[in-house]
Short mmCIF file of C-alpha atoms in Angstrom, two decimals:
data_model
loop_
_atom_site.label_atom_id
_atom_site.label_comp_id
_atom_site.label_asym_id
_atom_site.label_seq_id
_atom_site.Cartn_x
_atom_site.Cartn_y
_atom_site.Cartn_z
CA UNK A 1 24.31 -6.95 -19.55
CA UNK A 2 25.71 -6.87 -22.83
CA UNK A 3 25.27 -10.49 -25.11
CA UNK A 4 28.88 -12.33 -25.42
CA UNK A 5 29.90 -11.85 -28.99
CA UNK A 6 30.32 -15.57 -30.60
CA UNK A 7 32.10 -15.59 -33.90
CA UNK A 8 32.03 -18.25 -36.21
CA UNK A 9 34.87 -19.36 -38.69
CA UNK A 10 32.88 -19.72 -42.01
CA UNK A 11 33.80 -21.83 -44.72
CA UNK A 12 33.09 -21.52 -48.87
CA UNK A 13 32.36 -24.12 -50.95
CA UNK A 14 32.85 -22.70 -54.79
CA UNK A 15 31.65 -19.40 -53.48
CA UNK A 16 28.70 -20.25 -50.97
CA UNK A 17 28.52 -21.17 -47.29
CA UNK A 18 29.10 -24.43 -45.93
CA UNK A 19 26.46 -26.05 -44.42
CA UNK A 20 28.11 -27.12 -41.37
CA UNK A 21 29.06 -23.84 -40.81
CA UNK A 22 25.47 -22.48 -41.22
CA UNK A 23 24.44 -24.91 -38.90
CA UNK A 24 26.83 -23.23 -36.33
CA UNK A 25 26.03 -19.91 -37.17
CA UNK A 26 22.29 -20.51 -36.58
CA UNK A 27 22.94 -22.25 -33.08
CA UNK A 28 25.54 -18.97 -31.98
CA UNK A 29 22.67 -16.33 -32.99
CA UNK A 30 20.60 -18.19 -30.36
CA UNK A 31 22.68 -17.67 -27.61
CA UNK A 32 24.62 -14.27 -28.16
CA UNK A 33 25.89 -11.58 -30.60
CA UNK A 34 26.64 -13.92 -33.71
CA UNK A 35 29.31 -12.84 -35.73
CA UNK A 36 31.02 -14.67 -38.72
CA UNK A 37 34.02 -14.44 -40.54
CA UNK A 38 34.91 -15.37 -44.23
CA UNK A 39 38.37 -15.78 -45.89
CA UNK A 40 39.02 -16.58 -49.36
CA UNK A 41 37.13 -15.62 -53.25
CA UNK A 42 32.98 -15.08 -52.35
CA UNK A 43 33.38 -13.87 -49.24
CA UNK A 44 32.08 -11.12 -49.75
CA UNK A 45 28.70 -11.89 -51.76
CA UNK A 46 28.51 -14.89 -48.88
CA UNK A 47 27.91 -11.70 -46.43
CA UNK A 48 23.77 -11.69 -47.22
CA UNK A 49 23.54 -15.77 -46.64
CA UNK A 50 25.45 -15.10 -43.76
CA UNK A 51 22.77 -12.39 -42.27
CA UNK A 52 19.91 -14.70 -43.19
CA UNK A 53 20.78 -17.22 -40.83
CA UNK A 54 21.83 -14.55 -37.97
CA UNK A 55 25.11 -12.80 -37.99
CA UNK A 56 25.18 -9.37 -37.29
CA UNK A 57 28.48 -8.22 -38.43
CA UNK A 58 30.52 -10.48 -41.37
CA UNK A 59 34.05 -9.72 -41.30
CA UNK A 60 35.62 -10.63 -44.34
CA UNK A 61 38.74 -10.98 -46.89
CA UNK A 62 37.96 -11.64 -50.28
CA UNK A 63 41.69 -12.88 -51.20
CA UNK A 64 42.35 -16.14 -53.80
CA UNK A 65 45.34 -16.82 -51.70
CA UNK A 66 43.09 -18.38 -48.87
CA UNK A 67 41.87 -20.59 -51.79
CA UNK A 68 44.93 -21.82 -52.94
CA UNK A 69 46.82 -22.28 -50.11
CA UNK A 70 46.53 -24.09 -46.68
CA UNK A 71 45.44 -23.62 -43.39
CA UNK A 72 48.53 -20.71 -42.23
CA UNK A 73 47.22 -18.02 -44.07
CA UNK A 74 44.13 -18.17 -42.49
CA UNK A 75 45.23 -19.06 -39.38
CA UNK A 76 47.38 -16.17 -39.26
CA UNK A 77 45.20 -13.58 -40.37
CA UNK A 78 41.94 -14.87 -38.31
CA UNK A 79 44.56 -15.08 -35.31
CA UNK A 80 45.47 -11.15 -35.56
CA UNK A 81 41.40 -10.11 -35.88
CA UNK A 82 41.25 -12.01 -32.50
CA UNK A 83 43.66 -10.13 -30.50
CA UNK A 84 42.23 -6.60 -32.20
CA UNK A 85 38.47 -7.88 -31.80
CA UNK A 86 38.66 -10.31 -28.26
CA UNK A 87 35.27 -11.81 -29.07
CA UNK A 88 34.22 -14.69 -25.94
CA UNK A 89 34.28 -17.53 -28.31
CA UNK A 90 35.20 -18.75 -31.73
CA UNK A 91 33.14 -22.15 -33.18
CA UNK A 92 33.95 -24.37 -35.96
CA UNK A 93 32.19 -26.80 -37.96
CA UNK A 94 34.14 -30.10 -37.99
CA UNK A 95 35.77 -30.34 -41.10
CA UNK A 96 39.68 -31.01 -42.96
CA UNK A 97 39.73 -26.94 -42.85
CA UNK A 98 38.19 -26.08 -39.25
CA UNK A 99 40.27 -28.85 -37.53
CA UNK A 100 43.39 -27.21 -39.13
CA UNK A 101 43.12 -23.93 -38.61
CA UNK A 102 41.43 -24.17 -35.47
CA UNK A 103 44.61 -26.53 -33.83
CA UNK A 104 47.29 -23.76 -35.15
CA UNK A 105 45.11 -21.11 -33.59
CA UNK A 106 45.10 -23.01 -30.13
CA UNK A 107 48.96 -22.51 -29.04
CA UNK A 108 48.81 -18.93 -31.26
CA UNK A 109 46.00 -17.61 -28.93
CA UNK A 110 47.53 -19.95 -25.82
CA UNK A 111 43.60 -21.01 -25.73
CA UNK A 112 43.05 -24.86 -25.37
CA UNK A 113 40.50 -26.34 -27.88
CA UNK A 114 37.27 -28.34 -27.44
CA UNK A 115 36.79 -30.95 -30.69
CA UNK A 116 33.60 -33.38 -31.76
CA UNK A 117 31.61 -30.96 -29.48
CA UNK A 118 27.53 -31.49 -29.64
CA UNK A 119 25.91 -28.53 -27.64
CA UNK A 120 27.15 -25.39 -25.70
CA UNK A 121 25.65 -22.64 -23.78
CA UNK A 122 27.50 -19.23 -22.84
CA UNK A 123 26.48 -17.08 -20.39
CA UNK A 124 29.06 -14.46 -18.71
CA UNK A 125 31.76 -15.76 -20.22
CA UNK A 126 30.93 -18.93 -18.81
CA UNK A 127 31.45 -21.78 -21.37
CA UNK A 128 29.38 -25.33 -20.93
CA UNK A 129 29.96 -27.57 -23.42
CA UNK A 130 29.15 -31.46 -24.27
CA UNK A 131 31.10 -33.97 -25.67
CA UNK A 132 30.29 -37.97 -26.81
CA UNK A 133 32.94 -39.79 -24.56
CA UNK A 134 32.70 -43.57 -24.74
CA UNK A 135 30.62 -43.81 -27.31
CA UNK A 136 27.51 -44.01 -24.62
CA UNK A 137 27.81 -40.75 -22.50
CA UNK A 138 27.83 -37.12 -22.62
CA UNK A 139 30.26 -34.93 -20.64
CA UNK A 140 30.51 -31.13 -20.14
CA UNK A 141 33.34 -29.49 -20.34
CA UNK A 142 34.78 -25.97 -20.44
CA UNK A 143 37.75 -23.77 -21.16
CA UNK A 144 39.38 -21.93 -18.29
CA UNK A 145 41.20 -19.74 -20.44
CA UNK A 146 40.31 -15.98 -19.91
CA UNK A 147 40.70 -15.41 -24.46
CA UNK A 148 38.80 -16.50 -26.84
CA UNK A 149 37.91 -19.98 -26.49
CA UNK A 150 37.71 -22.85 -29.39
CA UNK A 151 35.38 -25.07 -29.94
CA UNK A 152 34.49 -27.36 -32.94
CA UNK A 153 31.17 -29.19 -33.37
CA UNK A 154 30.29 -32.01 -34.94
CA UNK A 155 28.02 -32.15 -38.32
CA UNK A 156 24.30 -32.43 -37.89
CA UNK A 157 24.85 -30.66 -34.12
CA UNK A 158 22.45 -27.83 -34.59
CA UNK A 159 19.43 -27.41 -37.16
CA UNK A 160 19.39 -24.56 -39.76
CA UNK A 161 17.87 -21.82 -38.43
CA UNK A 162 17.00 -18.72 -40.36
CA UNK A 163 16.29 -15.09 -39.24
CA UNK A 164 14.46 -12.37 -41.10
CA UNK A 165 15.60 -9.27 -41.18
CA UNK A 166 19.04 -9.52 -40.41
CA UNK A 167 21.37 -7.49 -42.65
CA UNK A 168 24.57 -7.69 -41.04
CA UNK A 169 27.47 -4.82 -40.87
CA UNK A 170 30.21 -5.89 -43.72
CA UNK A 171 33.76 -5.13 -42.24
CA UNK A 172 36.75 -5.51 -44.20
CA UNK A 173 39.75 -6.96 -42.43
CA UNK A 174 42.67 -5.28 -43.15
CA UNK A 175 44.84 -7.82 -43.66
CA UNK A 176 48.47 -8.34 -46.08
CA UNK A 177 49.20 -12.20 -45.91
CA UNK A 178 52.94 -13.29 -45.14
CA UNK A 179 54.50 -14.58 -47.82
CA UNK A 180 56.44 -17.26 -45.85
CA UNK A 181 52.92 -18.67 -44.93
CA UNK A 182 52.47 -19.48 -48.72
CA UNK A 183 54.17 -22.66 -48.61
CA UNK A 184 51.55 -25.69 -48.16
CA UNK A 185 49.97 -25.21 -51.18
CA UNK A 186 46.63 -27.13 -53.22
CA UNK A 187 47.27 -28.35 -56.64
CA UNK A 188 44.60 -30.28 -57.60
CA UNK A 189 41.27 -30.95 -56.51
CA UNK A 190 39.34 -34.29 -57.49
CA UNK A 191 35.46 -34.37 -57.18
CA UNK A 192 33.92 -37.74 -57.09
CA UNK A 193 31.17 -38.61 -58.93
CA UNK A 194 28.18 -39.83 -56.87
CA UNK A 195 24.93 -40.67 -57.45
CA UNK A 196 21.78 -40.68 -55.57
CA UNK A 197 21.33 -38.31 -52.10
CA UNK A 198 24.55 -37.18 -50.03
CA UNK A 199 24.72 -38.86 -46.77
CA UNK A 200 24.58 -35.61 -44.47
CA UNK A 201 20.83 -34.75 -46.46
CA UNK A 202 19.31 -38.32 -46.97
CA UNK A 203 16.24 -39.82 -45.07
CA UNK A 204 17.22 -43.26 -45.64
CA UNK A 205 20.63 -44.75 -45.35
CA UNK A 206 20.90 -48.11 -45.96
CA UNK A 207 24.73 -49.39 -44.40
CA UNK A 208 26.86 -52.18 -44.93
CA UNK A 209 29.15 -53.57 -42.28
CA UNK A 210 31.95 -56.21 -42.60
CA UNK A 211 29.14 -59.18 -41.84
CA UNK A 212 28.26 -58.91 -45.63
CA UNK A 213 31.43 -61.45 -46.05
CA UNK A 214 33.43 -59.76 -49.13
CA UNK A 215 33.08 -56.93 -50.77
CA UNK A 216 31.14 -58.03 -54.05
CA UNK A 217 28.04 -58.68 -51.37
CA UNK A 218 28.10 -54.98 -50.72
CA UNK A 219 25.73 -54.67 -54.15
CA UNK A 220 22.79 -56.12 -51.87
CA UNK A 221 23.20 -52.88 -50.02
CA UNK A 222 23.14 -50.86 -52.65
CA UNK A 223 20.53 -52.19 -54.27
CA UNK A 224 18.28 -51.87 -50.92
CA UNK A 225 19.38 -48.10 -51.15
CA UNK A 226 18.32 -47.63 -54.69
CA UNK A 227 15.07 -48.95 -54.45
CA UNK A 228 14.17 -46.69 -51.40
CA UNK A 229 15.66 -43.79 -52.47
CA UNK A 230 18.28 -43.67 -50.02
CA UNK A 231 22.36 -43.07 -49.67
CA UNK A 232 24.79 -45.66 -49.11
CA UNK A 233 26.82 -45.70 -46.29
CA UNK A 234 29.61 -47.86 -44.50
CA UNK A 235 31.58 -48.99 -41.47
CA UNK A 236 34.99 -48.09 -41.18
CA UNK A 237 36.00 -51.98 -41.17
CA UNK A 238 34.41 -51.94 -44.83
CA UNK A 239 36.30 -48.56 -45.99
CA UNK A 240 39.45 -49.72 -44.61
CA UNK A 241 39.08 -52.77 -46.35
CA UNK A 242 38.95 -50.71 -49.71
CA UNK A 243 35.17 -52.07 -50.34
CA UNK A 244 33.83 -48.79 -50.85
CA UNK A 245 35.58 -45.18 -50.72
CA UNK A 246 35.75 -43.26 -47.64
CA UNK A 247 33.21 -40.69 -48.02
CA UNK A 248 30.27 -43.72 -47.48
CA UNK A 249 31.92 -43.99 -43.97
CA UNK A 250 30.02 -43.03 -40.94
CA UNK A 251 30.70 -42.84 -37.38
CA UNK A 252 33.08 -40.90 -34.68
CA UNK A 253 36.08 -41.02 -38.15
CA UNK A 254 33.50 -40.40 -40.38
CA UNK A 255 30.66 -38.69 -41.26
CA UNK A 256 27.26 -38.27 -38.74
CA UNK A 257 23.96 -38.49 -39.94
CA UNK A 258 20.50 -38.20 -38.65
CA UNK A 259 18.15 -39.68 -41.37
CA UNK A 260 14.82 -40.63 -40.64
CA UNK A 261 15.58 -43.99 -41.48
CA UNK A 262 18.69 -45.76 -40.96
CA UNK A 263 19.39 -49.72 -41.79
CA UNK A 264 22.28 -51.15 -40.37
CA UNK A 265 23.31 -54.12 -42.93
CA UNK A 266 25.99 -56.77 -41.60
CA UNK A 267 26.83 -54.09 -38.93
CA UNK A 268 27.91 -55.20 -35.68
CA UNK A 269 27.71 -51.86 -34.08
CA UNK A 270 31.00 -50.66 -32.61
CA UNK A 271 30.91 -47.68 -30.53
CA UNK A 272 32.60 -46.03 -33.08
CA UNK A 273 30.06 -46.30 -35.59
CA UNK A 274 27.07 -45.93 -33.32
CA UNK A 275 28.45 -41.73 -32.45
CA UNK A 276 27.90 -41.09 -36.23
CA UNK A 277 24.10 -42.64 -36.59
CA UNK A 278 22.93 -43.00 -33.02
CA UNK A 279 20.61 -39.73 -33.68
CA UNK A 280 18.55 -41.53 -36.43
CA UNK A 281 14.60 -41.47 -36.11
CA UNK A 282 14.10 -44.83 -36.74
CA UNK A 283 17.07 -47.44 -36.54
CA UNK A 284 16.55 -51.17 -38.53
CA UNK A 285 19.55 -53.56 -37.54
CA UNK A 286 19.65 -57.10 -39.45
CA UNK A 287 22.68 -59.08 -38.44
CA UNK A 288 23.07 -63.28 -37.89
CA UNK A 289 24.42 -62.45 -34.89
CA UNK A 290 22.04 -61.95 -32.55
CA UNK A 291 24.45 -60.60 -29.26
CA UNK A 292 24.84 -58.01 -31.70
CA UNK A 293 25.42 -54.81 -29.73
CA UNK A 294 23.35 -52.87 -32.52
CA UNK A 295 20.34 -54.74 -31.64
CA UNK A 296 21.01 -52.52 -28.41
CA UNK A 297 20.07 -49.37 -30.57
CA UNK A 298 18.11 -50.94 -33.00
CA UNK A 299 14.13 -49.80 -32.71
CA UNK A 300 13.65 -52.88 -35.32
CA UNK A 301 16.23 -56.06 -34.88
CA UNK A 302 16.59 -58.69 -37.57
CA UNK A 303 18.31 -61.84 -36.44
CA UNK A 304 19.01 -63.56 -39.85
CA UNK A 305 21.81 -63.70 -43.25
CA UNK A 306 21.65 -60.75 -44.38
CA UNK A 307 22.58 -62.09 -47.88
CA UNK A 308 19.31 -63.89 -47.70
CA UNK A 309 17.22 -61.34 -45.97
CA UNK A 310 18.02 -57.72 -48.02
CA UNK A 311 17.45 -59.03 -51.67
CA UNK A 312 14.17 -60.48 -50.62
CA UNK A 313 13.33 -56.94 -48.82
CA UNK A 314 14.37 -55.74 -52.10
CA UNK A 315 12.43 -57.39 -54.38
CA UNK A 316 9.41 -57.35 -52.76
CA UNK A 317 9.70 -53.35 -52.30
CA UNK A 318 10.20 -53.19 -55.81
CA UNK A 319 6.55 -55.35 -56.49
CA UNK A 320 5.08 -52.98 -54.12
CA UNK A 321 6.41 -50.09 -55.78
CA UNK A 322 5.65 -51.63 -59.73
CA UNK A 323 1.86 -52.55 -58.20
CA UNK A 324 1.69 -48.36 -56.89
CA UNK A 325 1.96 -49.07 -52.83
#
């Protein structure tokens, strides 16, 4: 029986691969014919990167206009390689992009769409996949359309996988974009300046919640952070608040992460914010109160002021570190 060909939407950050999307790639390749497909300037060189981590065939359309413009270009021109190509499924990685093209592909393709997914398995056509629901469980759930089906997956839901000796087939889509689709277009992009590790590739995260009291306690978190090398992340509580900007937010609105190390500052531990760190290693929770429901997924609980507790942590990892332990 022939493998079920799995494409993957791929996304370019200033020329190269997305991680996320890599991440996806690598999970498809295990379970079927991976193919991917690339819109916008690099997506051609991308092809090679693409291979390495297990796609067989890249289709791609090396046109500035997907760079420039939003989500209906691409929807529209990834939408008529479907109904030519008819592959079993087409995955995501959960980002701005993949949520937006992959919702105006839904009612294009008449295909419901499967979001914050974790896992899947395809076999026959027959699509299992699981979802967080409640903050505490996993359900499966499935597609009953006979198309293509949609799915998008969370960040940090596979491991990068690579496979030697993969050089995929480069196709050129064929494709003249609409101009009436050229009408959302992006004028400016801001990067913001950050220091230190990104949260998606840190070991430690050291994370402030709204227990800190106001937002000039927040320094004792990032102080804790700096010392052990770590990122700083948030609740939403503190981001909404307009402490700290929204890219140190984690949970189910945020970002996930799956450091070794994770300490939960001031963090009561909404269900919300548990979906986005729950897969840590190791999970330290210091909060006064201690009916806490992070204690519940803390391996290490702290009942104490944090205000008290993290600058002495601090200081004395900074002796150890001055004294070479």
């Amino acid at each position: 029986m022939m493998a079920d060909t799995i494409w993957v939407w791929v996304e370019l950050n200033q020329g190269k691969p997305f991680r996320g999307s890599l991440e996806v790639l690598s999970k498809a390749a295990q379970l079927g014919a991976a193919e991917a497909v690339v819109f916008g300037s690099g997506a051609r060189a991308a092809a090679p990167t693409l291979g390495a981590y297990g796609a067989s065939k890249v289709y791609v359309h090396d046109d500035a206009a997907y760079d420039d413009y939003m989500a209906m270009p691409a929807a529209a021109t990834l939408g008529a390689l479907i109904e030519q190509q008819r592959p079993a499924l087409l995955l995501f990685a959960t980002t701005y992009d993949g949520r937006d093209v992959a919702a105006r592909l839904s009612p294009m393709l008449g295909s419901g769409l499967i979001t914050d997914a974790t896992d899947f398995s395809l076999n026959g056509g027959e699509l299992r996949v699981s979802v967080p629901w409640g903050g505490e469980n996993i359900v499966t759930a499935t597609l009953v359309h006979n198309g293509t089906k949609l799915v998008l997956f969370r960040p940090k839901a596979f491991a990068l996988e690579e496979h030697s000796g993969i050089t995929p087939t480069v196709e050129e889509v064929q494709a003249s974009i609409d101009p009436a689709l050229l009408r959302a277009r992006i004028t400016r992009r801001v990067e913001q300046a950050a220091e230190g590790p990104g949260l998606e590739d840190a070991a430690i995260i050291v994370s402030g919640g709204r227990g800190l009291g106001k937002p000039e306690n927040f320094s004792v978190v990032e102080a804790l952070a700096n010392v052990l090398g770590g990122a700083v992340g948030a609740t939403r509580a503190v981001v909404d608040a307009g402490w700290v900007p929204y890219s140190y937010q984690v949970g189910q609105t945020g970002k996930t992460v799956k450091p070794t190390l994770y300490i939960a500052v001031g963090i009561s531990g909404a269900i919300q914010h548990l979906a986005g760190m729950k897969g840590s290693k190791y999970i330290v929770a210091i909060n006064r109160d201690e009916n806490a429901p992070i204690f519940s997924a803390a391996d290490l609980g702290v009942v104490g002021d944090a205000l008290t507790i993290v600058p002495q942590l601090t200081e004395e990892l900074k002796r150890r570190k001055a004294a070479g332990g």
